[in-house]
Coordinates of C-alpha atoms in Angstrom, one line a residue:
Chain A
M1255 CA -65.1 -9.4 90.8
T1256 CA -65.7 -7.5 87.6
T1257 CA -68.6 -8.5 85.3
P1258 CA -67.1 -9.8 82.1
R1259 CA -67.7 -7.2 79.4
E1260 CA -69.5 -8.3 76.3
I1261 CA -67.2 -8.0 73.3
K1262 CA -69.2 -7.5 70.1
V1263 CA -67.4 -9.1 67.2
Y1264 CA -68.5 -9.7 63.6
R1265 CA -69.4 -13.3 64.5
D1266 CA -72.1 -12.0 66.8
L1267 CA -73.4 -9.6 64.2
M1268 CA -73.7 -12.5 61.8
G1269 CA -75.2 -14.7 64.6
A1270 CA -77.9 -12.1 65.3
N1271 CA -78.6 -11.8 61.6
A1272 CA -79.0 -15.5 61.3
E1273 CA -81.6 -15.5 64.1
W1274 CA -83.7 -12.8 62.4
A1275 CA -83.4 -14.6 59.1
A1276 CA -84.7 -17.8 60.8
K1277 CA -87.6 -15.9 62.3
T1278 CA -88.4 -14.6 58.8
R1279 CA -88.3 -18.0 57.3
A1280 CA -90.7 -19.3 59.9
L1281 CA -93.1 -16.3 59.3
L1282 CA -93.0 -16.8 55.5
A1283 CA -93.6 -20.5 55.8
E1284 CA -96.6 -20.0 58.0
R1285 CA -98.1 -17.5 55.6
S1286 CA -97.1 -19.5 52.5
I1287 CA -95.1 -16.6 50.9
A1288 CA -92.0 -17.0 48.8
M1289 CA -89.4 -14.2 49.4
V1290 CA -86.7 -13.6 46.7
N1291 CA -83.6 -11.5 47.4
V1292 CA -82.5 -9.7 44.2
I1293 CA -78.8 -8.7 44.2
S1294 CA -76.7 -6.9 41.6
A1295 CA -74.2 -4.1 41.0
P1296 CA -75.7 -0.6 40.9
G1297 CA -77.5 0.1 37.7
S1298 CA -77.8 -3.5 36.4
G1299 CA -81.5 -3.0 35.9
K1300 CA -83.1 -4.6 39.0
T1301 CA -85.9 -2.0 39.3
T1302 CA -86.5 -2.0 35.5
L1303 CA -86.8 -5.8 35.5
L1304 CA -89.4 -5.6 38.3
E1305 CA -91.3 -2.9 36.4
R1306 CA -91.6 -5.4 33.6
M1307 CA -92.1 -8.6 35.6
I1308 CA -94.8 -7.6 38.1
P1309 CA -97.4 -6.2 35.6
A1310 CA -96.7 -9.3 33.4
L1311 CA -97.6 -11.6 36.3
A1312 CA -100.5 -9.5 37.6
G1313 CA -103.6 -11.6 38.2
R1314 CA -101.3 -14.7 38.6
L1315 CA -99.2 -13.7 41.6
R1316 CA -99.8 -11.2 44.4
F1317 CA -96.6 -9.2 45.0
A1318 CA -95.1 -6.8 47.5
V1319 CA -91.6 -5.2 47.1
L1320 CA -89.1 -4.1 49.7
E1321 CA -86.7 -1.6 48.2
G1322 CA -83.3 -1.5 49.8
D1323 CA -81.2 1.7 49.3
L1324 CA -78.7 3.8 51.2
E1325 CA -80.5 7.0 50.4
T1326 CA -83.5 8.3 48.5
T1327 CA -86.9 6.8 47.9
R1328 CA -86.5 6.9 44.1
D1329 CA -86.9 3.2 43.4
A1330 CA -89.9 2.8 45.7
E1331 CA -91.5 5.8 43.9
R1332 CA -90.9 4.1 40.5
L1333 CA -92.6 0.9 41.7
D1334 CA -95.4 2.7 43.4
A1335 CA -97.0 3.0 40.0
L1336 CA -97.6 -0.8 39.9
D1337 CA -100.3 -0.5 42.6
I1338 CA -98.8 -3.2 44.9
P1339 CA -97.4 -2.7 48.4
V1340 CA -93.9 -1.2 48.1
Y1341 CA -91.8 -0.1 51.1
Q1342 CA -88.5 1.6 51.0
L1343 CA -85.8 0.3 53.4
L1344 CA -83.1 2.9 53.9
T1345 CA -79.8 1.5 55.3
G1346 CA -78.5 5.0 56.1
G1347 CA -75.1 4.4 54.5
S1348 CA -74.8 0.7 55.1
C1349 CA -73.9 -1.4 52.0
H1350 CA -76.4 -4.2 52.4
L1351 CA -79.7 -5.1 54.0
E1352 CA -79.8 -7.0 57.3
A1353 CA -82.4 -9.6 58.3
K1354 CA -83.8 -7.6 61.3
L1355 CA -84.8 -4.6 59.1
V1356 CA -86.4 -6.8 56.5
H1357 CA -88.2 -8.8 59.2
H1358 CA -89.8 -5.6 60.7
A1359 CA -90.8 -4.4 57.3
L1360 CA -92.5 -7.8 56.6
L1361 CA -94.5 -7.5 59.7
D1362 CA -96.0 -4.2 58.4
L1363 CA -97.0 -5.8 55.0
P1364 CA -100.5 -7.2 54.4
L1365 CA -99.2 -10.8 54.5
D1366 CA -102.6 -12.4 54.1
D1367 CA -102.8 -10.9 50.6
L1368 CA -99.4 -11.9 49.3
E1369 CA -97.7 -14.8 47.6
V1370 CA -94.4 -13.2 46.7
V1371 CA -92.2 -10.7 48.4
I1372 CA -89.3 -9.3 46.3
V1373 CA -86.5 -7.7 48.2
E1374 CA -84.4 -5.4 45.9
N1375 CA -81.2 -5.2 47.9
V1376 CA -78.6 -2.4 47.8
G1377 CA -76.8 -2.2 44.5
N1378 CA -73.5 -4.0 45.4
L1379 CA -72.1 -7.3 44.2
V1380 CA -70.2 -8.0 47.5
C1381 CA -71.8 -7.4 50.9
P1382 CA -75.5 -8.2 50.2
A1383 CA -74.4 -11.8 49.3
E1384 CA -73.0 -12.3 52.8
F1385 CA -76.2 -11.5 54.7
D1386 CA -79.0 -14.1 54.8
I1387 CA -82.3 -12.2 55.1
G1388 CA -84.5 -15.3 55.3
E1389 CA -85.1 -15.5 51.6
A1390 CA -86.2 -18.6 49.6
G1391 CA -83.4 -17.7 47.2
K1392 CA -81.0 -15.1 46.0
L1393 CA -81.3 -13.9 42.5
A1394 CA -78.1 -12.6 40.8
I1395 CA -78.5 -10.0 38.1
L1396 CA -75.8 -9.0 35.7
S1397 CA -76.1 -6.7 32.7
V1398 CA -74.2 -7.1 29.5
T1399 CA -72.6 -3.7 29.9
E1400 CA -70.7 -4.9 32.9
G1401 CA -68.4 -7.4 31.2
E1402 CA -68.5 -11.2 31.1
D1403 CA -66.0 -11.7 33.9
K1404 CA -68.1 -10.5 36.9
P1405 CA -69.1 -14.1 38.0
V1406 CA -65.4 -15.0 38.6
K1407 CA -64.5 -11.6 40.1
Y1408 CA -67.4 -11.5 42.5
P1409 CA -68.0 -15.3 43.0
L1410 CA -69.9 -15.4 46.3
L1411 CA -73.2 -14.0 44.9
F1412 CA -73.1 -16.1 41.8
H1413 CA -72.2 -19.2 43.8
E1414 CA -75.1 -18.7 46.2
A1415 CA -77.8 -17.6 43.6
V1416 CA -80.7 -19.9 42.7
A1417 CA -80.7 -18.3 39.2
A1418 CA -78.8 -15.7 37.3
V1419 CA -80.5 -13.2 34.9
I1420 CA -78.3 -11.5 32.3
T1421 CA -80.1 -8.1 31.5
K1422 CA -79.9 -5.5 28.8
I1423 CA -79.3 -8.0 26.0
D1424 CA -80.7 -5.4 23.6
L1425 CA -77.3 -3.7 24.0
L1426 CA -75.3 -6.8 22.9
P1427 CA -74.6 -5.4 19.4
Y1428 CA -73.0 -2.3 20.9
V1429 CA -70.8 -3.7 23.8
P1430 CA -67.8 -6.0 23.8
F1431 CA -69.6 -8.6 26.0
K1432 CA -68.7 -12.3 25.4
L1433 CA -72.0 -14.1 26.1
E1434 CA -70.6 -17.6 25.8
E1435 CA -67.7 -16.8 28.1
C1436 CA -70.1 -15.3 30.6
R1437 CA -72.2 -18.5 30.5
R1438 CA -69.1 -20.6 31.0
Y1439 CA -68.0 -18.5 34.1
L1440 CA -71.5 -18.8 35.5
A1441 CA -71.6 -22.6 35.0
Q1442 CA -68.2 -22.8 36.6
T1443 CA -69.2 -20.7 39.7
N1444 CA -72.6 -22.4 40.0
P1445 CA -73.4 -25.4 37.8
A1446 CA -76.9 -25.8 39.3
A1447 CA -78.3 -22.4 38.6
P1448 CA -80.2 -21.7 35.4
V1449 CA -79.2 -18.6 33.5
F1450 CA -81.7 -16.4 31.7
E1451 CA -81.0 -13.7 29.1
V1452 CA -83.5 -10.8 29.0
S1453 CA -84.2 -7.3 27.9
S1454 CA -86.6 -5.4 30.0
L1455 CA -86.7 -2.8 27.2
T1456 CA -87.8 -5.1 24.4
G1457 CA -89.2 -8.0 26.4
A1458 CA -86.8 -10.5 24.8
G1459 CA -86.3 -13.6 26.9
M1460 CA -89.0 -12.5 29.3
D1461 CA -91.4 -15.5 28.8
A1462 CA -88.8 -18.2 29.7
W1463 CA -87.7 -16.1 32.7
L1464 CA -91.2 -15.6 34.0
T1465 CA -92.1 -19.3 33.6
W1466 CA -89.1 -20.3 35.7
F1467 CA -89.9 -17.5 38.3
T1468 CA -93.5 -18.6 38.6
A1469 CA -92.4 -22.2 39.1
F1470 CA -89.8 -21.2 41.7
V1471 CA -92.4 -19.3 43.7
A1472 CA -94.9 -22.2 43.6
A1473 CA -92.2 -24.6 44.9
H1474 CA -91.1 -22.3 47.7
R1475 CA -94.4 -21.2 49.2
Chain B
M223 CA -57.1 -7.1 89.3
T224 CA -58.0 -8.1 85.8
T225 CA -56.3 -6.4 82.9
P226 CA -59.0 -4.5 80.9
R227 CA -59.7 -6.3 77.7
E228 CA -59.3 -4.4 74.5
I229 CA -62.6 -4.1 72.7
K230 CA -62.1 -3.8 68.9
V231 CA -64.7 -1.6 67.4
Y232 CA -65.2 -0.1 64.0
R233 CA -63.7 3.2 65.2
D234 CA -60.4 1.4 65.9
L235 CA -60.4 -0.2 62.5
M236 CA -60.9 3.3 61.0
G237 CA -58.3 4.8 63.3
A238 CA -55.7 2.2 62.2
N239 CA -56.6 2.8 58.6
A240 CA -56.2 6.5 59.0
E241 CA -52.7 6.0 60.4
W242 CA -51.6 3.9 57.4
A243 CA -53.2 6.4 55.1
A244 CA -51.1 9.2 56.8
K245 CA -47.9 7.1 56.4
T246 CA -48.7 6.7 52.7
R247 CA -49.3 10.4 52.2
A248 CA -45.9 11.2 53.8
L249 CA -44.2 8.6 51.6
L250 CA -45.8 9.8 48.4
A251 CA -45.0 13.5 49.3
E252 CA -41.4 12.6 49.9
R253 CA -41.2 10.8 46.5
S254 CA -43.2 13.4 44.7
I255 CA -45.8 10.9 43.5
A256 CA -49.5 11.6 43.0
M257 CA -51.8 8.7 43.9
V258 CA -55.4 8.5 42.5
N259 CA -58.0 6.2 44.0
V260 CA -60.4 5.1 41.2
I261 CA -63.8 4.0 42.4
S262 CA -67.0 2.8 40.6
A263 CA -69.6 0.1 40.5
P264 CA -68.5 -3.3 39.0
G265 CA -68.2 -3.0 35.2
S266 CA -68.3 0.8 34.8
G267 CA -65.1 0.6 32.7
K268 CA -62.3 1.5 35.1
T269 CA -59.8 -1.0 33.6
T270 CA -60.8 0.0 30.1
L271 CA -60.3 3.7 30.8
L272 CA -56.8 2.9 32.2
E273 CA -56.0 0.9 29.1
R274 CA -56.8 4.0 27.0
M275 CA -55.3 6.7 29.3
I276 CA -52.0 5.2 30.2
P277 CA -50.7 4.6 26.6
A278 CA -52.0 8.1 25.6
L279 CA -49.9 9.6 28.4
A280 CA -46.8 7.4 27.8
G281 CA -43.7 9.6 27.6
R282 CA -45.4 12.3 29.6
L283 CA -46.2 10.5 32.9
R284 CA -44.6 7.5 34.5
F285 CA -47.4 5.2 35.9
A286 CA -47.8 2.3 38.1
V287 CA -51.2 0.6 38.8
L288 CA -52.4 -1.3 41.9
E289 CA -55.4 -3.4 41.0
G290 CA -57.9 -4.1 43.8
D291 CA -60.1 -7.2 43.5
L292 CA -61.7 -9.8 45.7
E293 CA -60.6 -12.6 43.5
T294 CA -58.7 -13.3 40.3
T295 CA -55.7 -11.4 38.7
R296 CA -57.7 -10.7 35.5
D297 CA -57.5 -6.9 35.6
A298 CA -53.7 -6.9 36.4
E299 CA -53.2 -9.3 33.5
R300 CA -55.1 -6.9 31.2
L301 CA -52.9 -3.9 32.2
D302 CA -49.7 -6.0 32.1
A303 CA -49.7 -5.4 28.4
L304 CA -49.0 -1.7 29.0
D305 CA -45.5 -2.4 30.2
I306 CA -45.7 -0.5 33.5
P307 CA -45.5 -1.9 37.0
V308 CA -48.9 -3.5 37.9
Y309 CA -49.6 -5.3 41.1
Q310 CA -52.8 -7.2 42.0
L311 CA -54.1 -6.6 45.5
L312 CA -56.6 -9.3 46.5
T313 CA -58.9 -8.5 49.4
G314 CA -59.9 -12.1 49.9
G315 CA -63.6 -11.4 50.0
S316 CA -63.5 -7.9 51.5
C317 CA -65.5 -5.2 49.6
H318 CA -62.8 -2.5 49.7
L319 CA -59.1 -1.8 49.9
E320 CA -57.6 -0.8 53.2
A321 CA -54.7 1.7 53.6
K322 CA -52.3 -0.9 55.1
L323 CA -52.4 -3.3 52.1
V324 CA -51.9 -0.3 49.7
H325 CA -49.0 1.0 51.8
H326 CA -47.2 -2.3 51.6
A327 CA -47.7 -2.7 47.9
L328 CA -46.4 0.9 47.4
L329 CA -43.2 -0.1 49.3
D330 CA -42.6 -2.8 46.7
L331 CA -43.0 -0.5 43.7
P332 CA -40.0 1.2 42.0
L333 CA -41.0 4.6 43.5
D334 CA -38.0 6.4 42.1
D335 CA -39.2 5.8 38.6
L336 CA -42.8 6.9 39.2
E337 CA -44.9 10.1 39.0
V338 CA -48.4 8.6 39.3
V339 CA -49.8 5.6 41.1
I340 CA -53.4 4.6 40.1
V341 CA -55.3 2.4 42.5
E342 CA -58.2 0.7 40.9
N343 CA -60.4 -0.1 43.9
V344 CA -62.8 -3.0 44.2
G345 CA -65.9 -2.5 42.1
N346 CA -68.3 -1.1 44.6
L347 CA -70.0 2.3 45.0
V348 CA -70.3 2.1 48.8
C349 CA -67.5 0.7 50.9
P350 CA -64.4 1.9 49.1
A351 CA -65.6 5.5 49.5
E352 CA -65.4 5.1 53.3
F353 CA -61.7 4.1 53.4
D354 CA -59.0 6.7 52.9
I355 CA -56.0 4.9 51.4
G356 CA -53.7 8.0 51.4
E357 CA -54.7 9.1 47.9
A358 CA -54.4 12.6 46.5
G359 CA -57.9 12.3 45.3
K360 CA -60.8 9.9 44.7
L361 CA -62.0 9.6 41.2
A362 CA -65.7 8.6 40.7
I363 CA -66.5 6.7 37.5
L364 CA -70.1 6.2 36.3
S365 CA -71.2 4.6 33.1
V366 CA -74.3 5.7 31.1
T367 CA -75.7 2.2 31.3
E368 CA -76.1 2.5 35.1
G369 CA -78.7 5.2 35.1
E370 CA -78.5 8.9 35.9
D371 CA -79.6 8.6 39.5
K372 CA -76.5 7.0 41.0
P373 CA -75.0 10.2 42.4
V374 CA -78.0 10.7 44.6
K375 CA -78.4 7.0 45.5
Y376 CA -74.7 6.5 46.4
P377 CA -73.8 10.1 47.5
L378 CA -70.7 9.5 49.6
L379 CA -68.4 8.7 46.7
F380 CA -69.7 11.4 44.5
H381 CA -69.5 13.9 47.3
E382 CA -65.8 13.0 48.1
A383 CA -64.5 12.7 44.5
V384 CA -62.1 15.3 43.1
A385 CA -63.7 14.6 39.6
A386 CA -66.4 12.4 38.0
V387 CA -66.0 10.6 34.7
I388 CA -69.1 9.5 32.9
T389 CA -68.0 6.5 30.7
K390 CA -69.4 4.6 27.7
I391 CA -70.9 7.7 26.1
D392 CA -70.9 5.8 22.8
L393 CA -73.9 3.9 24.2
L394 CA -76.0 7.0 24.8
P395 CA -78.2 6.4 21.7
Y396 CA -79.1 3.0 23.0
V397 CA -79.8 3.6 26.7
P398 CA -82.5 5.6 28.6
F399 CA -79.8 7.8 30.3
K400 CA -80.7 11.4 31.1
L401 CA -77.3 13.1 30.8
E402 CA -78.4 16.6 31.9
E403 CA -80.2 15.1 34.9
C404 CA -77.1 13.2 35.8
R405 CA -75.0 16.4 35.6
R406 CA -77.5 18.2 37.8
Y407 CA -77.3 15.4 40.4
L408 CA -73.5 15.5 40.3
A409 CA -73.5 19.2 40.7
Q410 CA -75.9 18.9 43.6
T411 CA -73.8 16.2 45.4
N412 CA -70.5 18.0 44.7
P413 CA -70.6 21.4 43.1
A414 CA -66.7 21.7 43.0
A415 CA -65.9 18.5 41.1
P416 CA -65.5 18.8 37.3
V417 CA -67.4 16.2 35.2
F418 CA -66.0 14.6 32.1
E419 CA -67.9 12.5 29.5
V420 CA -65.8 9.9 27.7
S421 CA -65.8 6.8 25.6
S422 CA -62.8 4.5 26.0
L423 CA -64.0 2.7 22.9
T424 CA -64.1 5.7 20.5
G425 CA -61.8 8.1 22.3
A426 CA -64.6 10.7 22.5
G427 CA -64.0 13.3 25.3
M428 CA -60.6 11.8 26.1
D429 CA -58.5 14.9 25.4
A430 CA -60.3 17.1 27.9
W431 CA -60.2 14.4 30.5
L432 CA -56.4 13.8 30.0
T433 CA -55.7 17.5 30.2
W434 CA -57.4 17.8 33.5
F435 CA -55.8 14.5 34.8
T436 CA -52.3 15.7 33.8
A437 CA -52.9 19.1 35.6
F438 CA -54.2 17.3 38.7
V439 CA -51.1 15.1 38.9
A440 CA -48.8 18.1 38.4
A441 CA -50.6 19.9 41.3
H442 CA -50.5 16.9 43.7
R443 CA -46.9 15.7 43.4

């Protein structure tokens, strides 16, 4: 009698991912840490937003950042200047972060000294939204240079997100971006999620965004 | 005796994809059609570039466009105004186009009346670069609002591309984009590929780009 061979299918991959995500949720609950999974297209300004947010909240929240990328340590090097724990997670060609890799990185962080872990996922509007990494919430970032239709063209992320941040609003005078239409698409895809408009360059809109973020962290630790 | 069960792995998926891509290459060679696979992040201006290019080349090249998206027919509707055959390919949540879907769409096009088929892939810098769809060449699009580091952070696409087009150069005065650094990264990732700088809004750089594109099509039909 032959031993049945294990057939690895996508469902199993997702099942294993869900188990690691559950372990991560338990670990973060025990340590009273809120983890936020930041997702956007490449170049939407995720790293620049963190460069603005984290110093603005210094002394009020203790941060660590996990930087997801296919290649290079560029983003981690940028954030290293902030003097907080920053680890680079390289996916080696994969288009998203998986829960297991994030879990092992968390175990290496000084968890006793942290209140918030920000995971900056791989720049991709599709695949990262499909993989739960054990976060308290996914944050969807969209820049005004990308066009107002992205929430309906890439609905899964915007549907799952706890909030959406529209970045680079300092460029609004120079781009054909219909802000009201974008807000309507966002509301249609996810009526519950608040939407913030910010410029990491000028600081516009940053106060309202940081107030919401701070309250979200307090509610999910 | 049990029949061995077929184990579907990623290699088989890629193998089947390669077979469909080869069928597509044979079909296009027979009909003397050049197919170009246009890939970028979401919102880099792929559709807007096509809206500018195709009318500019009307009377010189006969086009059709296959529009790849996860959801919605918005991009196909935009290009429908150009009075050329435009089909929308919906991936239903998948992050890239596969060769089989493209092949079947091609069979529905009026191939006798065409010289160029443009495939606008799903907005994603990662996965579409991994899937050969039988194209004559991949075209990498990058907008100046995304940051100069994308060629090193998402190297596969830029390495495989026959040319790179830097879009939205009208925004250069307003964004912290290092053009020379971007060109250096592109040259490092792919020394052979020419790089064009264009604005679909103002038309800047369009002549040089269209000259190269026309020559590429002539050489690959």
